[in-house]
CSV table of C-alpha atoms in Angstrom, one decimal:
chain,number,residue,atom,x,y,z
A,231,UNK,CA,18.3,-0.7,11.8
A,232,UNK,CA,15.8,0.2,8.9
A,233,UNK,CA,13.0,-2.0,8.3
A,234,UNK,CA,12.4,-4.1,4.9
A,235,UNK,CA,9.9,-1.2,3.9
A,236,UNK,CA,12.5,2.4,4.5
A,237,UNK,CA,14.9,-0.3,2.4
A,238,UNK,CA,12.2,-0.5,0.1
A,239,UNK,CA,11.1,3.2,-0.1
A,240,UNK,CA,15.2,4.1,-0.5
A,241,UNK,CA,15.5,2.3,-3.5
A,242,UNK,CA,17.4,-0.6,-1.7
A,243,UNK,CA,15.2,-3.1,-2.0
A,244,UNK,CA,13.1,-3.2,-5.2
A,245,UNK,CA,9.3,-3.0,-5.8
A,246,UNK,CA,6.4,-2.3,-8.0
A,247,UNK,CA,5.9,1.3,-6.9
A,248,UNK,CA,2.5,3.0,-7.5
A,249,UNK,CA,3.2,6.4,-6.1
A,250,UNK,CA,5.4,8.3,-3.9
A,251,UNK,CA,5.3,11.9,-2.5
A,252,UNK,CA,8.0,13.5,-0.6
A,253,UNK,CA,6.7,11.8,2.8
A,254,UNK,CA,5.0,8.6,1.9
A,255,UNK,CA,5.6,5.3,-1.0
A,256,UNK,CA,3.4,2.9,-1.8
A,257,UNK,CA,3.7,-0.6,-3.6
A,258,UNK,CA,2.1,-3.2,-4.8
A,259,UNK,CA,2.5,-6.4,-1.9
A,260,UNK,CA,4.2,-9.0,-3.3
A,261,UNK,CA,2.1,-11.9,-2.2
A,262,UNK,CA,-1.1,-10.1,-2.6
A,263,UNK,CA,-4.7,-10.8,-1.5
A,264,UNK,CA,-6.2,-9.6,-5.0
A,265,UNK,CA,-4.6,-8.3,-8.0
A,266,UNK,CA,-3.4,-4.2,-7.3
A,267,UNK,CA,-3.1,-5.5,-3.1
A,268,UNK,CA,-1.0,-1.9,-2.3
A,269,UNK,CA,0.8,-1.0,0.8
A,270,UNK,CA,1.2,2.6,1.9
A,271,UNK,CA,3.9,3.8,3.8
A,272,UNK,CA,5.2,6.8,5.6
A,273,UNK,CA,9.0,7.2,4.5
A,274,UNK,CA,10.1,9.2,7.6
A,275,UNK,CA,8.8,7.1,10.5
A,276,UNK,CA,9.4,3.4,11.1
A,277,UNK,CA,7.4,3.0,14.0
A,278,UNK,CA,5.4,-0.2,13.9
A,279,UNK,CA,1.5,1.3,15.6
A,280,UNK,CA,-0.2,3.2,13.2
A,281,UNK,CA,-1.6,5.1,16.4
A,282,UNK,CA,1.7,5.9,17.2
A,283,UNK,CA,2.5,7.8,14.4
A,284,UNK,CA,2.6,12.1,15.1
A,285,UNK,CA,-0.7,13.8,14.3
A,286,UNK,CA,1.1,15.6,10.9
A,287,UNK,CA,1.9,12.1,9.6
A,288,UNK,CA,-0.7,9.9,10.5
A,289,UNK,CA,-3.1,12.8,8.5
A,290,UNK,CA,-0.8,12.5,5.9
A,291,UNK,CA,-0.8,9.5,5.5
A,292,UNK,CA,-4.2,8.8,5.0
A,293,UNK,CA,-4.8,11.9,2.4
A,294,UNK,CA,-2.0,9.7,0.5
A,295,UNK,CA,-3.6,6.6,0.8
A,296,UNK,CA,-7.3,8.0,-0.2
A,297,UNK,CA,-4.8,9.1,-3.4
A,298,UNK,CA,-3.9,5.5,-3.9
A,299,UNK,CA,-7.3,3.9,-3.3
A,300,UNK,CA,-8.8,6.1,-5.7
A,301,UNK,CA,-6.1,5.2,-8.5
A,302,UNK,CA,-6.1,1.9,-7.4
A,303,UNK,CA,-10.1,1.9,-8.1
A,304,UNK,CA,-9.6,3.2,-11.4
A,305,UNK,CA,-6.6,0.6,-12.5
A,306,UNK,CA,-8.4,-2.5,-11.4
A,307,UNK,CA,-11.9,-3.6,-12.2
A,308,UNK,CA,-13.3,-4.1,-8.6
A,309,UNK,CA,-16.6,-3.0,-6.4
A,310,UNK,CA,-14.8,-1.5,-4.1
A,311,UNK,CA,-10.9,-0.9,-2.0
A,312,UNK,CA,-10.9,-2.4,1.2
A,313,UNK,CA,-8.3,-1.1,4.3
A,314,UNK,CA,-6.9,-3.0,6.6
A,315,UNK,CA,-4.0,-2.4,9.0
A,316,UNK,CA,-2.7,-4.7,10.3
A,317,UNK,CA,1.2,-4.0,11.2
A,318,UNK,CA,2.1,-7.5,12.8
A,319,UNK,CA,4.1,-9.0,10.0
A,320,UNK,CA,6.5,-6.0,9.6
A,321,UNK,CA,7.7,-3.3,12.4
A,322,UNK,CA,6.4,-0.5,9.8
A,323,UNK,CA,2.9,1.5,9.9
A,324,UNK,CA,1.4,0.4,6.6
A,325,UNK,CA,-2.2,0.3,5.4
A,326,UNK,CA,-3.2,-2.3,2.5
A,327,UNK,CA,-5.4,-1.5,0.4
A,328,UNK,CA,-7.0,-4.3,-1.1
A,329,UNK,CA,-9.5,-4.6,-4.7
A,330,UNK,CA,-12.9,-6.2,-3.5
A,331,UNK,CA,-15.4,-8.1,-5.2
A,332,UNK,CA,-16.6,-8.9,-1.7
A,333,UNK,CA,-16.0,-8.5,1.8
A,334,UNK,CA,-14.4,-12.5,1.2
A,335,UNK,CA,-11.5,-10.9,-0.7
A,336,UNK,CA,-10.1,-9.4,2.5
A,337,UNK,CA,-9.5,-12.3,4.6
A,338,UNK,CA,-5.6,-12.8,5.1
A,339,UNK,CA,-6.0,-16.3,6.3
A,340,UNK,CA,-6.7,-17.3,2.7
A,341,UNK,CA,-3.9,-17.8,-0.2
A,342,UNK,CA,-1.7,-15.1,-1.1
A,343,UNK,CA,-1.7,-14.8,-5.3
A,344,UNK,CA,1.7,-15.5,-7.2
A,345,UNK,CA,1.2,-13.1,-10.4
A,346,UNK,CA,4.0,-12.8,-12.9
A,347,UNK,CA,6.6,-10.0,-13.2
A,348,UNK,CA,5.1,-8.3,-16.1
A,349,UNK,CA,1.9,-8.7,-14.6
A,350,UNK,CA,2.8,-7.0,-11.4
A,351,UNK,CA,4.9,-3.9,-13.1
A,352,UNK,CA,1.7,-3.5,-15.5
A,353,UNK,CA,-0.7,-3.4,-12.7
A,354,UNK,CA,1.7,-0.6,-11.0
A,355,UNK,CA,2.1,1.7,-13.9
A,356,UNK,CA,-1.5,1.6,-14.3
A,357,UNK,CA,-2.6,2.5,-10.9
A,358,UNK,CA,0.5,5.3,-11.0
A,359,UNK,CA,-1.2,6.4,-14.1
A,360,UNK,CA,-4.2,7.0,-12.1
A,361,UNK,CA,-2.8,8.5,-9.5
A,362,UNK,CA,-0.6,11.0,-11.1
A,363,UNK,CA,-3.8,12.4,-12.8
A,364,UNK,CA,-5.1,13.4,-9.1
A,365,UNK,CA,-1.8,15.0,-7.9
């Protein structure tokens, strides 16, 4: 059965995307950490260990994700993009990607942000703004 994310990648489900390749989507998380919190995905492989993942994909999927960070930094005002993988929450690799003001801002014990619709699609066309200038 496909995980909440392949749903979301297929179109099934919908999302703020920010970028997607043949191979790999990524959207904004809708109970984000900061504003422009991003998940990356691969497309292909549902497996839920990052270190799992074959050696073609998982180098993939970083290259994609340095894309996005790198976007994402140039969207939204912040010091720096924090990582974090996690993969406990849902049976799909992902990697967040999170804005930081400080190392504070990545702490997923703390409250998730409810931002408005327009807000979110905003934030996503400007990080996919970004990104399509590096692709």
């Amino acid at each position: 059965m496909a995980t909440i994310f392949t749903k979301i990648a297929n179109g099934e489900i919908p999302s703020y995307k920010v970028a997607e390749s043949e191979d790999f989507y990524a959207f904004l998380d809708i109970a984000p950490l900061a504003k422009g919190h991003t998940l990356v995905i691969p497309k292909k492989v549902e497996d839920d260990y990052i270190f799992h993942l074959d050696e073609k994909t998982y180098d993939g999927l970083w290259a994609f994700a340095r894309k996005v960070a790198v976007a994402l930094k140039a969207a939204v005002p912040c010091k720096r993009v924090g990582v974090a993988v996690l993969g406990m929450e849902v049976p799909h690799t992902h990697i967040h990607l999170v804005p930081l003001q400080s190392e504070a801002d990545l702490d997923f014990r703390k409250e998730k942000l409810s931002l408005p619709a327009e807000e979110m699609s905003a934030v996503a066309d400007s990080i996919n703004k970004e990104y399509e200038k590096l692709v």
